[in-house]
Tab-separated table of C-alpha atoms and ligand atoms in Angstrom:
chain	number	residue	atom	x	y	z
A	28	MET	CA	23.891	3.192	-7.034
A	29	GLU	CA	26.117	2.500	-7.051
A	30	GLN	CA	27.038	-1.292	-7.895
A	31	GLY	CA	28.658	-2.696	-3.584
A	32	GLN	CA	25.884	-1.597	-2.525
A	33	TRP	CA	23.098	-3.109	-5.178
A	34	ARG	CA	25.186	-6.515	-4.435
A	35	GLN	CA	24.467	-5.983	-0.318
A	36	ALA	CA	21.034	-5.408	-1.085
A	37	ARG	CA	20.362	-8.263	-3.121
A	38	ARG	CA	21.938	-10.839	-0.662
A	39	LEU	CA	19.587	-9.389	1.752
A	40	VAL	CA	16.733	-10.403	-0.309
A	41	ARG	CA	18.196	-13.626	-1.141
A	42	GLU	CA	19.301	-14.123	2.207
A	43	ALA	CA	15.886	-13.786	4.335
A	44	ARG	CA	14.657	-16.188	6.423
A	45	HIS	CA	11.348	-14.070	6.667
A	46	ALA	CA	10.472	-11.121	4.759
A	47	ILE	CA	8.174	-8.775	4.294
A	48	ALA	CA	7.099	-5.891	1.808
A	49	LEU	CA	5.882	-2.320	3.631
A	50	THR	CA	4.261	0.417	0.571
A	51	GLY	CA	2.771	3.344	0.077
A	52	ALA	CA	1.509	5.378	-2.663
A	53	GLY	CA	4.783	5.753	-4.504
A	54	ILE	CA	4.832	1.811	-5.752
A	55	SER	CA	2.009	3.028	-7.768
A	56	ALA	CA	2.744	6.224	-8.982
A	57	GLU	CA	3.452	4.951	-12.203
A	58	SER	CA	0.780	3.433	-12.748
A	59	GLY	CA	-0.770	6.925	-12.917
A	60	VAL	CA	-2.088	6.983	-9.717
A	61	PRO	CA	-0.796	10.364	-7.887
A	62	THR	CA	0.391	10.039	-4.751
A	63	PHE	CA	-1.044	11.683	-1.860
A	64	ARG	CA	2.135	14.373	-0.342
A	65	ASP	CA	4.498	15.402	-3.682
A	66	ALA	CA	3.485	18.118	-6.106
A	67	GLY	CA	0.105	17.433	-6.817
A	68	GLY	CA	-0.506	14.502	-4.886
A	69	LEU	CA	-4.480	14.440	-3.816
A	70	TRP	CA	-4.245	16.225	-0.787
A	71	LYS	CA	-2.939	19.794	-3.070
A	72	SER	CA	-6.504	19.580	-4.404
A	73	TYR	CA	-8.763	18.740	-1.206
A	74	ARG	CA	-7.670	19.121	2.623
A	75	PRO	CA	-8.260	15.891	4.543
A	76	GLU	CA	-10.334	17.480	6.893
A	77	GLU	CA	-13.067	18.107	4.026
A	78	LEU	CA	-13.627	15.112	3.240
A	79	ALA	CA	-11.880	11.279	5.106
A	80	THR	CA	-13.568	11.840	8.259
A	81	PRO	CA	-16.322	10.327	10.326
A	82	GLU	CA	-17.234	13.750	10.794
A	83	ALA	CA	-17.257	14.691	6.972
A	84	LEU	CA	-19.219	11.983	6.403
A	85	ALA	CA	-21.799	11.965	8.638
A	86	ARG	CA	-21.699	15.467	8.147
A	87	ASP	CA	-21.653	15.667	4.630
A	88	PRO	CA	-21.855	12.445	2.581
A	89	ARG	CA	-22.541	12.777	-0.403
A	90	THR	CA	-19.867	14.583	-0.752
A	91	VAL	CA	-17.448	12.166	0.479
A	92	LEU	CA	-18.912	10.170	-0.875
A	93	GLU	CA	-18.853	11.593	-4.101
A	94	TRP	CA	-15.420	11.869	-4.151
A	95	TYR	CA	-14.704	8.456	-3.617
A	96	ALA	CA	-17.304	7.615	-6.625
A	97	TRP	CA	-13.958	10.225	-8.596
A	98	ARG	CA	-11.598	8.870	-6.822
A	99	ARG	CA	-12.896	5.304	-8.243
A	100	SER	CA	-13.494	6.223	-11.221
A	101	ALA	CA	-9.750	7.746	-11.387
A	102	LEU	CA	-8.311	3.544	-10.679
A	103	ALA	CA	-10.713	1.968	-13.272
A	104	ASP	CA	-8.243	2.685	-16.206
A	105	CYS	CA	-4.804	2.130	-14.200
A	106	ARG	CA	-3.119	-1.479	-13.964
A	107	PRO	CA	-0.301	-2.324	-11.404
A	108	ASN	CA	3.071	-1.648	-13.191
A	109	GLU	CA	6.077	-3.840	-12.635
A	110	GLY	CA	6.597	-2.852	-9.239
A	111	HIS	CA	3.929	-4.621	-8.135
A	112	ARG	CA	4.852	-7.363	-10.669
A	113	ALA	CA	7.652	-8.166	-9.052
A	114	LEU	CA	6.192	-7.867	-5.262
A	115	ALA	CA	3.970	-10.439	-6.404
A	116	ARG	CA	6.507	-12.760	-8.209
A	117	PHE	CA	8.187	-12.731	-4.948
A	118	PHE	CA	6.080	-13.092	-2.452
A	119	LEU	CA	4.642	-16.152	-4.993
A	120	GLY	CA	8.026	-17.386	-5.305
A	121	ARG	CA	8.551	-17.622	-0.960
A	122	GLY	CA	4.636	-18.733	-1.599
A	123	GLU	CA	4.878	-17.200	2.497
A	124	SER	CA	2.899	-14.098	2.757
A	125	GLY	CA	4.593	-10.537	3.878
A	126	LEU	CA	3.247	-8.040	1.444
A	127	VAL	CA	1.358	-4.688	4.175
A	128	THR	CA	-0.250	-2.197	2.101
A	129	GLN	CA	-1.330	1.405	3.089
A	130	ASN	CA	-2.580	2.196	-0.938
A	131	VAL	CA	-6.759	1.535	-0.726
A	132	ASP	CA	-5.820	0.975	-5.221
A	133	GLY	CA	-6.179	-2.680	-5.255
A	134	LEU	CA	-3.289	-3.202	-7.162
A	135	HIS	CA	-1.485	-5.546	-5.222
A	136	THR	CA	-4.152	-7.576	-5.123
A	137	ARG	CA	-4.747	-7.297	-9.233
A	138	ALA	CA	-0.714	-8.178	-9.625
A	139	ALA	CA	-1.144	-10.990	-6.998
A	140	LEU	CA	-3.736	-12.674	-9.804
A	141	GLU	CA	-2.326	-11.211	-12.806
A	142	GLU	CA	0.648	-13.084	-11.135
A	143	ALA	CA	-0.501	-15.802	-9.945
A	144	GLY	CA	-1.898	-17.798	-13.665
A	145	LYS	CA	-2.621	-20.957	-12.228
A	146	GLY	CA	-1.243	-21.174	-8.929
A	147	PRO	CA	-2.853	-20.096	-5.525
A	148	ALA	CA	-2.036	-15.993	-5.814
A	149	GLU	CA	-2.614	-15.875	-1.844
A	150	ALA	CA	1.501	-15.495	-0.857
A	151	ALA	CA	1.006	-12.396	-3.363
A	152	LEU	CA	-2.139	-10.884	-1.847
A	153	PRO	CA	-2.095	-7.322	0.406
A	154	LEU	CA	-2.567	-6.784	3.727
A	155	GLU	CA	-4.389	-3.416	3.221
A	156	LEU	CA	-4.328	-1.512	7.122
A	157	HIS	CA	-6.277	1.558	5.336
A	158	GLY	CA	-8.837	-0.762	3.582
A	159	ALA	CA	-9.774	-0.725	-0.442
A	160	VAL	CA	-11.447	1.726	-1.814
A	161	GLY	CA	-12.830	-0.989	-4.405
A	162	ARG	CA	-14.743	-2.093	-1.802
A	163	ASP	CA	-17.712	-1.111	0.570
A	164	ARG	CA	-18.893	-1.725	4.021
A	165	CYS	CA	-22.086	-0.736	5.824
A	166	GLN	CA	-21.385	1.947	8.921
A	167	SER	CA	-23.459	-0.023	10.743
A	168	CYS	CA	-22.401	-3.869	10.326
A	169	ALA	CA	-19.444	-4.014	9.017
A	170	ALA	CA	-20.962	-5.821	5.932
A	171	ARG	CA	-18.975	-5.826	2.649
A	172	TRP	CA	-19.540	-5.785	-0.834
A	173	PRO	CA	-17.207	-4.483	-3.738
A	174	ALA	CA	-18.738	-1.287	-4.379
A	175	GLU	CA	-21.234	-0.185	-6.773
A	176	PRO	CA	-21.274	3.266	-8.416
A	177	LEU	CA	-23.253	5.768	-6.138
A	178	GLY	CA	-27.152	6.316	-7.113
A	179	GLU	CA	-29.361	9.073	-7.111
A	180	THR	CA	-29.622	7.907	-3.431
A	181	LEU	CA	-27.517	7.474	-0.454
A	182	PRO	CA	-26.867	3.595	-1.070
A	183	GLN	CA	-27.941	1.223	2.287
A	184	CYS	CA	-26.963	-1.511	3.384
A	185	SER	CA	-29.622	-4.808	2.821
A	186	ALA	CA	-28.947	-6.294	5.935
A	187	CYS	CA	-29.744	-3.480	8.510
A	188	GLY	CA	-30.229	-0.700	6.770
A	189	GLY	CA	-26.978	1.276	7.600
A	190	LEU	CA	-25.038	4.160	5.229
A	191	ARG	CA	-23.039	1.806	2.721
A	192	ARG	CA	-19.810	3.308	2.301
A	193	PRO	CA	-16.017	2.386	0.573
A	194	ASP	CA	-14.271	0.059	3.131
A	195	VAL	CA	-11.366	1.842	3.713
A	196	VAL	CA	-9.846	3.691	6.606
A	197	LEU	CA	-10.965	7.524	7.371
A	198	PHE	CA	-8.105	9.696	9.875
A	199	GLY	CA	-9.071	9.282	12.704
A	200	GLU	CA	-10.227	5.953	12.282
A	201	ALA	CA	-9.498	3.025	13.945
A	202	LEU	CA	-7.444	0.160	11.820
A	203	ASP	CA	-8.972	-3.472	11.389
A	204	ALA	CA	-7.325	-4.858	14.730
A	205	ASP	CA	-6.756	-8.124	13.206
A	206	LEU	CA	-5.682	-7.364	9.981
A	207	LEU	CA	-2.921	-4.712	12.771
A	208	ASP	CA	-1.842	-7.590	14.599
A	209	ARG	CA	-1.096	-9.837	11.904
A	210	ALA	CA	0.901	-7.085	9.907
A	211	ARG	CA	3.042	-6.542	13.735
A	212	GLY	CA	3.919	-10.394	14.217
A	213	LEU	CA	5.533	-10.158	10.478
A	214	ALA	CA	7.415	-7.618	11.019
A	215	GLU	CA	8.295	-8.241	14.059
A	216	GLN	CA	9.848	-12.347	12.939
A	217	ALA	CA	10.633	-10.637	9.531
A	218	ASP	CA	14.944	-10.575	8.574
A	219	LEU	CA	13.913	-8.453	5.664
A	220	CYS	CA	11.494	-5.266	5.005
A	221	LEU	CA	11.593	-3.530	2.100
A	222	VAL	CA	9.839	-0.716	2.547
A	223	VAL	CA	9.120	1.152	-1.247
A	224	GLY	CA	6.874	4.052	-2.030
A	225	THR	CA	5.595	6.177	1.298
A	226	SER	CA	6.895	8.744	2.907
A	227	ALA	CA	6.317	6.957	6.086
A	228	VAL	CA	4.255	9.610	8.614
A	229	VAL	CA	1.676	7.711	8.491
A	230	TYR	CA	1.346	5.405	11.792
A	231	PRO	CA	0.817	2.917	13.021
A	232	ALA	CA	1.571	1.597	9.289
A	233	ALA	CA	5.376	3.914	10.183
A	234	ALA	CA	6.087	1.670	12.787
A	235	LEU	CA	6.163	-1.401	10.739
A	236	PRO	CA	9.492	-1.601	9.206
A	237	LEU	CA	10.739	-0.017	12.913
A	238	ALA	CA	9.618	-3.641	15.255
A	239	THR	CA	11.766	-5.457	12.058
A	240	ARG	CA	15.544	-3.944	12.607
A	241	GLU	CA	14.130	-3.788	16.687
A	242	ALA	CA	14.059	-7.462	16.368
A	243	GLY	CA	17.260	-7.052	14.206
A	244	GLY	CA	16.324	-7.661	10.504
A	245	HIS	CA	17.209	-5.195	7.917
A	246	ILE	CA	15.542	-2.440	6.290
A	247	VAL	CA	15.884	-1.072	2.231
A	248	GLU	CA	14.177	1.601	1.860
A	249	VAL	CA	12.535	2.258	-2.436
A	250	ASN	CA	12.413	5.736	-2.453
A	251	VAL	CA	12.537	8.705	-5.337
A	252	ARG	CA	13.812	10.739	-2.778
A	253	ARG	CA	14.865	10.775	1.575
A	254	THR	CA	11.983	9.753	3.808
A	255	ALA	CA	11.664	9.893	7.476
A	256	LEU	CA	12.275	5.976	7.816
A	257	THR	CA	15.653	6.745	5.318
A	258	GLU	CA	17.974	7.012	8.540
A	259	ALA	CA	16.913	3.562	10.269
A	260	ALA	CA	17.500	2.426	6.364
A	261	THR	CA	20.164	-0.327	6.069
A	262	LEU	CA	20.027	0.752	2.636
A	263	ALA	CA	18.207	3.187	0.777
A	264	LEU	CA	17.902	2.670	-2.937
A	265	ARG	CA	17.185	5.923	-5.206
A	266	GLY	CA	15.354	5.377	-7.566
A	267	GLU	CA	11.879	4.575	-9.031
A	268	ALA	CA	9.889	1.455	-7.849
A	269	GLY	CA	8.979	0.006	-11.378
A	270	THR	CA	12.552	-0.242	-11.890
A	271	ILE	CA	13.960	-0.736	-8.932
A	272	LEU	CA	11.721	-4.107	-7.330
A	273	PRO	CA	11.945	-5.840	-10.406
A	274	ALA	CA	16.312	-5.815	-10.561
A	275	LEU	CA	16.487	-6.275	-6.650
A	276	LEU	CA	14.430	-9.138	-6.331
A	277	ASP	CA	13.764	-11.487	-9.551
A	278	ARG	CA	16.214	-13.892	-8.818
A	279	GLN	CA	17.866	-13.632	-12.557
A	280	SER	CA	18.601	-9.823	-13.191
A	281	GLY	CA	20.902	-7.999	-13.121
A	282	SER	CA	21.171	-4.092	-11.751
A	283	PRO	CA	19.071	-1.379	-13.079
A	284	ARG	CA	19.150	-0.077	-16.295
B	8	APR	N1	9.065	5.108	-7.078
B	8	APR	C1	9.226	4.805	-5.317
B	8	APR	N2	8.572	6.161	-4.602
B	8	APR	C2	7.630	6.861	-5.246
B	8	APR	C3	7.755	7.308	-6.270
B	8	APR	C4	8.957	5.838	-7.875
B	8	APR	N3	7.822	5.729	-8.214
B	8	APR	N4	6.438	8.170	-6.358
B	8	APR	C5	6.629	8.480	-5.921
B	8	APR	N5	7.562	8.380	-4.680
B	8	APR	C6	7.426	8.704	-3.125
B	8	APR	C7	7.486	9.561	-3.164
B	8	APR	O1	8.948	10.058	-2.818
B	8	APR	C8	6.963	9.763	-1.562
B	8	APR	O2	8.217	9.649	-0.027
B	8	APR	O3	6.532	8.204	-2.627
B	8	APR	C9	6.046	8.868	-1.479
B	8	APR	C10	4.847	8.867	-1.341
B	8	APR	O4	4.416	9.387	-0.341
B	8	APR	P1	3.354	9.800	0.022
B	8	APR	O5	2.028	10.786	-0.965
B	8	APR	O6	2.749	10.147	2.101
B	8	APR	O7	1.784	8.370	0.132
B	8	APR	P2	1.614	7.905	1.862
B	8	APR	O8	3.682	7.416	1.942
B	8	APR	O9	1.480	6.149	1.024
B	8	APR	O10	0.102	7.984	2.801
B	8	APR	C11	0.558	7.161	3.539
B	8	APR	O11	-1.353	8.823	4.294
B	8	APR	O12	-2.659	10.255	3.533
B	8	APR	C12	-2.309	8.636	4.010
B	8	APR	O13	-4.038	7.341	4.036
B	8	APR	C13	-2.775	7.767	3.760
B	8	APR	O14	-2.126	4.806	2.753
B	8	APR	C14	-1.971	7.315	3.259
B	8	APR	C15	-1.467	7.269	4.341
């Protein structure tokens, strides 16, 4: 990466009054979590219509719940990487929430709790636009619990008897309206939107960086390749999130190795 681009990126970070970050599956790739659309990504093995839709859940709940149980088990050994940690330190340091993720792997939350140590982790906790695979939600009354291992019978809500399902947004389901409103408000107030590890093809998440730009802010993209958003970015930093983010965000760091 040429030095002028790097200096400009560090200046945008330093001077940002309100910064937000939108992350996608790419930030968790270095933690061993498969992305969705890269070669070998999750969707390469399954068609979304087979598994991640309300129709599939109604038609064949056990298969859908077993797929998510598999995804949870695949995540059990994954840990936050240096990209998650750098973002957690950045928002903890600013003391202002701004982390929005499309990921359901819970790694940003773990990074926030691990980096916060004794201080309040709130500023680094993400808005999880697509939910979290580590939580269950009642299909009927929306009660929520930490996810439990799948038993012989389909899990039922203890409050109303509805189906307990992963607390994730399936294709075709609406996102949580309050969460989306909060994310849109943050994007419109921000003068810097970091876009990390997303192909930026899924809406409404992909519209958030454009809201920052329309309000006069800058988009800085961190990705290993071009995306649908690259054209709209003030700067596109090519490389892995785990290498670029610590160098970009940590106060006393230099340029990436
Ligand atoms: N560092 C930075 N970027 C990376 C890295 C890395 N180490 N590895 C991969 N990437 C980039 C890829 O180049 C790609 O642009 O991460 C992006 C991953 O894109 P997708 O697989 O499409 O994942 P995402 O953008 O998060 O998908 C959005 O689609 O399937 C739905 O709900 C699902 O939340 C998901 C949404």
